[in-house]
Structure formats: C-alpha cells, structure tokens
Coordinates of N, CA and C in Angstrom, one line a residue:
M161 N 0.8 -1.8 -0.1 CA 0.0 -0.6 -0.5 C 1.4 1.4 0.0
R162 N 2.1 1.5 1.0 CA 3.7 2.3 1.1 C 3.5 2.0 -0.6
N163 N 4.1 1.5 -1.1 CA 4.5 1.9 -2.6 C 3.4 2.5 -3.9
L164 N 2.0 2.1 -3.9 CA 1.7 2.6 -4.4 C 1.4 3.9 -4.2
K165 N 1.1 4.3 -3.3 CA 1.2 5.4 -2.6 C 2.7 7.1 -3.1
F166 N 3.2 5.6 -3.1 CA 4.3 6.4 -3.4 C 4.1 6.8 -5.0
I167 N 4.3 5.4 -5.8 CA 3.2 5.9 -7.2 C 3.2 6.4 -7.3
C168 N 2.3 6.5 -6.9 CA 0.7 7.8 -7.5 C 1.9 9.7 -7.2
L169 N 2.3 9.7 -5.9 CA 3.1 10.9 -6.5 C 4.1 11.0 -6.5
L170 N 4.5 10.0 -7.0 CA 5.2 10.4 -8.1 C 5.3 10.5 -9.2
A171 N 3.9 9.3 -10.0 CA 3.5 10.1 -10.9 C 2.6 11.7 -11.1
G172 N 2.3 11.8 -9.7 CA 1.6 13.2 -10.1 C 2.5 14.6 -9.9
V173 N 3.5 14.5 -9.4 CA 5.0 14.7 -9.2 C 5.7 15.2 -11.1
C174 N 5.3 13.3 -11.3 CA 5.9 14.1 -12.9 C 5.0 14.4 -14.1
L175 N 4.3 14.6 -13.8 CA 2.8 15.3 -14.6 C 2.2 16.6 -14.0
A176 N 3.3 17.1 -13.5 CA 3.2 19.0 -12.8 C 4.6 19.2 -13.4
V177 N 5.0 18.8 -13.1 CA 6.6 19.9 -13.5 C 7.3 19.2 -15.1
P178 N 7.1 19.8 -16.4 CA 6.9 20.2 -17.8 C 8.4 19.5 -18.4
G179 N 9.2 19.6 -17.4 CA 10.7 18.4 -18.2 C 10.4 16.6 -17.8
C180 N 9.1 16.4 -17.3 CA 9.6 15.4 -17.5 C 8.6 14.6 -18.2
D181 N 7.6 16.0 -19.0 CA 6.9 15.6 -20.7 C 7.7 14.2 -22.1
V182 N 7.1 13.1 -21.5 CA 7.6 11.9 -22.2 C 7.4 11.6 -23.9
N183 N 7.1 12.6 -24.5 CA 6.4 13.7 -25.9 C 7.3 14.6 -26.5
T184 N 8.1 13.6 -27.3 CA 9.1 14.1 -28.6 C 8.4 15.1 -29.3
P185 N 8.4 16.6 -29.9 CA 7.9 16.7 -30.1 C 7.4 17.0 -31.9
K186 N 7.1 16.9 -32.0 CA 6.8 17.0 -33.6 C 7.8 17.7 -34.5
V187 N 8.4 17.0 -35.2 CA 9.7 18.2 -36.8 C 8.0 18.4 -37.3
R188 N 8.3 19.5 -37.7 CA 7.0 20.3 -38.8 C 8.2 20.5 -40.3
I189 N 8.1 19.5 -40.6 CA 8.2 20.1 -42.6 C 7.7 20.7 -43.4
E190 N 7.9 21.3 -43.4 CA 6.5 22.8 -45.3 C 7.9 22.3 -46.3
T191 N 8.8 21.6 -46.4 CA 9.1 21.6 -47.5 C 9.1 20.6 -47.8
E192 N 9.2 20.3 -49.1 CA 9.6 19.3 -49.7 C 10.4 18.4 -50.3
Y193 N 12.1 19.3 -49.9 CA 12.8 18.5 -49.9 C 13.2 18.9 -48.5
Q194 N 14.7 18.1 -47.4 CA 15.2 18.7 -47.0 C 16.7 17.8 -47.0
A195 N 17.3 17.9 -46.0 CA 18.8 18.5 -45.9 C 18.9 17.3 -44.5
V196 N 19.6 16.7 -44.6 CA 20.4 15.4 -43.4 C 21.5 15.6 -43.4
F197 N 21.6 16.3 -41.8 CA 22.7 15.8 -41.6 C 23.0 14.5 -40.6
L198 N 25.0 14.5 -40.8 CA 24.3 13.1 -40.1 C 26.0 14.0 -39.0
D199 N 26.5 12.9 -37.9 CA 27.4 12.8 -37.5 C 28.6 12.1 -38.3
N200 N 28.8 12.0 -38.6 CA 30.3 11.1 -39.9 C 30.3 12.8 -40.7
G201 N 29.9 14.2 -41.0 CA 29.6 14.7 -42.5 C 28.9 15.1 -43.5
Q202 N 28.2 13.1 -43.3 CA 27.3 13.3 -45.0 C 26.5 14.4 -44.3
I203 N 25.7 14.2 -46.0 CA 24.7 15.4 -46.5 C 24.0 14.2 -47.5
F204 N 22.6 13.4 -46.8 CA 21.8 13.3 -47.4 C 20.7 14.6 -48.0
Y205 N 19.9 15.1 -48.7 CA 19.2 15.7 -49.4 C 17.9 14.5 -50.4
G206 N 16.2 14.6 -49.4 CA 15.5 14.0 -49.8 C 14.3 14.8 -49.8
K207 N 13.4 14.0 -49.0 CA 11.7 14.0 -48.5 C 12.1 13.0 -47.5
L208 N 11.8 13.9 -46.8 CA 12.1 12.5 -45.2 C 10.8 12.8 -45.0
E209 N 11.0 10.9 -43.9 CA 8.7 10.6 -43.3 C 9.5 10.6 -41.8
G210 N 8.6 10.4 -41.0 CA 9.0 10.4 -40.3 C 10.2 10.4 -39.5
A211 N 10.0 11.7 -39.5 CA 11.5 12.8 -38.5 C 11.2 12.2 -36.5
G212 N 11.4 12.8 -36.6 CA 12.0 12.9 -34.1 C 11.7 10.8 -34.6
G213 N 10.8 9.7 -35.7 CA 10.8 8.2 -35.1 C 12.6 8.1 -34.6
T214 N 12.4 7.0 -34.4 CA 14.0 6.1 -34.3 C 14.6 5.8 -36.1
Y215 N 13.7 5.7 -36.7 CA 14.2 4.8 -37.9 C 13.6 6.2 -38.9
P216 N 14.2 7.1 -39.0 CA 12.9 8.0 -40.3 C 13.3 8.3 -42.1
L217 N 12.4 7.6 -43.6 CA 13.3 7.3 -44.3 C 12.6 9.0 -45.1
L218 N 14.3 8.3 -45.4 CA 14.2 9.3 -46.9 C 14.3 9.0 -48.3
R219 N 13.7 9.4 -49.4 CA 13.2 8.5 -50.0 C 13.4 9.7 -51.0
D220 N 13.8 9.7 -52.1 CA 14.1 10.4 -54.0 C 15.8 11.0 -53.0
V221 N 16.4 9.9 -52.5 CA 17.9 10.6 -52.5 C 19.3 11.2 -52.5
H222 N 19.6 11.9 -52.5 CA 20.4 13.1 -52.8 C 21.4 12.6 -52.7
Y223 N 22.9 12.7 -52.8 CA 23.9 13.7 -51.9 C 25.2 13.8 -53.3
I224 N 26.2 15.4 -51.8 CA 27.0 16.2 -53.6 C 28.5 15.0 -53.1
Q225 N 28.6 15.0 -54.4 CA 30.0 14.5 -54.7 C 31.7 15.8 -55.0
R226 N 32.2 16.0 -54.9 CA 34.0 16.9 -55.6 C 34.0 15.5 -56.2
Q227 N 34.1 15.7 -57.5 CA 35.5 15.8 -58.3 C 35.6 16.5 -59.2
T228 N 37.2 16.1 -59.3 CA 38.3 16.8 -59.3 C 38.8 16.6 -61.1
D229 N 38.8 17.7 -61.7 CA 39.4 16.5 -63.5 C 41.0 16.5 -63.1
P230 N 41.2 15.8 -63.8 CA 42.6 14.6 -63.9 C 43.9 15.9 -64.6
E231 N 42.7 16.6 -65.4 CA 44.1 17.2 -66.5 C 44.5 18.8 -65.9
T232 N 42.9 19.2 -66.1 CA 43.0 20.6 -65.3 C 43.1 21.3 -63.4
K233 N 43.2 19.9 -63.3 CA 42.5 19.6 -61.7 C 41.3 20.6 -60.3
E234 N 40.7 21.0 -60.8 CA 38.9 21.7 -60.7 C 38.5 21.2 -60.4
V235 N 38.5 21.7 -59.4 CA 37.1 21.2 -58.6 C 36.0 21.5 -58.4
R236 N 35.4 20.2 -58.7 CA 33.3 20.3 -58.8 C 32.6 19.9 -58.0
N237 N 31.4 20.6 -57.3 CA 30.6 19.6 -56.5 C 29.6 19.7 -57.8
V238 N 29.1 17.7 -57.6 CA 28.0 17.3 -58.4 C 27.6 17.2 -57.2
L239 N 25.9 17.5 -57.9 CA 25.4 16.8 -57.4 C 24.2 15.6 -58.4
L240 N 25.2 14.2 -56.3 CA 23.9 12.7 -58.1 C 22.7 12.0 -56.9
R241 N 21.5 11.1 -57.9 CA 20.9 10.7 -57.1 C 21.1 9.5 -56.5
R242 N 20.9 8.6 -55.7 CA 21.2 7.8 -55.0 C 20.5 6.4 -56.0
G243 N 20.6 5.1 -56.1 CA 20.4 4.3 -57.4 C 20.7 3.8 -58.1
S244 N 22.1 5.3 -58.3 CA 22.5 3.7 -59.6 C 23.7 2.9 -59.0
E245 N 24.4 2.9 -57.5 CA 24.9 2.5 -56.8 C 24.3 0.3 -57.0
W246 N 25.0 0.1 -57.3 CA 25.0 -2.1 -57.5 C 24.0 -2.2 -57.3
H247 N 23.4 -1.6 -56.0 CA 22.4 -2.4 -55.4 C 20.7 -1.9 -55.4
A248 N 21.0 -0.6 -56.5 CA 20.0 0.7 -56.5 C 18.3 0.9 -55.0
P249 N 19.3 1.2 -54.5 CA 19.0 1.5 -53.4 C 17.3 2.9 -54.1
N250 N 16.5 2.3 -53.6 CA 15.6 3.7 -54.2 C 14.9 4.7 -52.6
L251 N 15.4 4.2 -51.6 CA 15.3 5.1 -49.6 C 16.2 5.4 -48.9
M252 N 16.6 5.1 -48.2 CA 17.3 5.0 -46.6 C 16.4 4.7 -45.5
Y253 N 16.5 3.7 -45.0 CA 16.1 4.4 -43.5 C 17.4 4.9 -42.9
L254 N 17.5 5.9 -41.7 CA 18.0 6.5 -41.4 C 18.6 6.1 -39.5
N255 N 19.9 5.9 -39.1 CA 19.1 6.0 -37.3 C 19.2 7.6 -36.9
D256 N 18.1 7.9 -36.1 CA 18.1 8.8 -36.0 C 19.3 9.5 -34.8
R257 N 20.0 7.9 -34.2 CA 21.0 8.7 -33.0 C 22.1 9.7 -33.8
H258 N 22.7 9.4 -35.3 CA 23.0 10.0 -36.4 C 22.6 11.4 -36.8
I259 N 22.3 11.6 -36.7 CA 21.0 13.0 -37.2 C 21.0 13.4 -36.7
V260 N 21.9 15.1 -36.9 CA 22.2 16.5 -36.6 C 22.0 17.1 -36.8
A261 N 21.0 17.6 -38.2 CA 20.2 19.1 -37.9 C 19.2 18.4 -39.2
I262 N 18.5 18.9 -39.7 CA 17.6 18.2 -40.3 C 17.1 20.5 -40.6
E263 N 17.7 20.7 -42.3 CA 17.2 21.8 -43.3 C 16.0 22.6 -44.6
P264 N 15.4 22.3 -44.3 CA 15.1 23.0 -45.3 C 15.1 23.0 -46.7
V265 N 15.4 22.4 -47.9 CA 15.9 23.2 -49.1 C 14.7 24.0 -49.9
T266 N 14.7 25.3 -49.7 CA 13.9 25.7 -50.3 C 13.8 26.0 -52.0
K267 N 12.6 26.3 -52.6 CA 12.4 25.3 -54.0 C 13.1 26.9 -54.9
D268 N 13.6 27.9 -53.9 CA 14.3 28.6 -55.1 C 16.1 28.2 -55.3
S269 N 16.4 27.1 -54.1 CA 18.2 27.9 -54.4 C 18.0 26.2 -55.2
Q270 N 20.0 26.5 -54.7 CA 20.3 25.8 -55.9 C 20.2 24.5 -56.2
V271 N 20.0 23.8 -54.7 CA 19.8 22.1 -54.3 C 18.8 21.5 -54.8
A272 N 17.3 23.0 -54.7 CA 16.6 22.1 -55.0 C 15.9 22.4 -56.5
K273 N 16.7 23.0 -57.7 CA 16.3 23.6 -59.0 C 17.4 22.0 -59.3
M274 N 19.1 22.1 -58.7 CA 19.5 20.8 -59.4 C 18.8 18.7 -59.3
I275 N 18.2 18.4 -58.3 CA 17.4 17.5 -57.3 C 16.3 18.2 -58.6
A276 N 15.3 18.7 -59.1 CA 14.1 18.6 -60.3 C 14.9 18.5 -61.8
Q277 N 16.4 19.3 -61.8 CA 16.9 18.5 -62.7 C 16.9 16.8 -63.1
S278 N 17.8 16.2 -61.8 CA 18.4 15.2 -62.0 C 16.6 14.4 -62.3
M279 N 15.9 14.2 -61.3 CA 14.5 13.9 -60.7 C 13.9 13.8 -62.2
G280 N 14.4 14.4 -63.1 CA 14.0 14.6 -64.7 C 14.4 14.3 -65.7
K281 N 15.3 13.5 -65.9 CA 16.0 12.3 -65.8 C 16.7 10.9 -65.8
P282 N 16.6 9.9 -67.2 CA 16.9 9.0 -65.9 C 18.0 8.6 -65.1
L283 N 18.5 7.5 -64.1 CA 19.7 7.7 -63.8 C 20.8 7.1 -64.7
Q284 N 22.5 8.0 -64.1 CA 23.6 7.6 -64.5 C 24.1 6.6 -64.4

C-alpha cells in the first residue's frame, strides 16, 4: 500500500513538472525536400518521412560528391541521385542517433533546382 502511494505521488509530480514530459515534439517539415546532416559529415537531400522517430525514411535521395578533373585539377561539386549504385537503393532508413540536423531545402535554392533537374532525367 505504501508503494502504491509513493508511485501515485511520483506520477503526480512528473505530470506537474513540464520537464518530465516524455512526448517528443513533432518535427514540422514544410518543404518538399530536406537536407539531413549526419554525425559523420555526410549530407543527404530527399523527402523525409517519420522525422522524430527512431528510423526516419528518406526518399528521392541525393548527395553531393566532389569531382576533380585530372587534367585541369578543377574541383566541382556534383549532385548525384542515389540508385545508380550496384544495389540500386531507392530509399534510405536513417538511424536517428546519427542525425545532427534537419534543414529545409527551399524551392528556389541551387540544390532544389539540381534535384528537379536530376529527377527529370534517368539515373546515370
């Protein structure tokens, strides 16, 4: 009986203290594409589903790769669409413990324009 009173008291304190709220606030995503920054420095761009969950899903995945022209040594960044790899992935499940930040990709950004261009073309 004493344990039951203690548990009820503890539950009442947790409900009264805002810091005890176990519900994670929902992530609001208002753009079509998002930039997902991982703790290893990688950045993936795509349509994020289930943000705030343990394994959010990223569709239409793109990433930037640096390419160097061997003759001119000119370095340029190229946006690549995932799916051209041997296993042809069309989506990614991400471990939320490795997500550092999620940012919107605005429609008029260079990344959004490059994604739109790549989606209009077959994978290379």
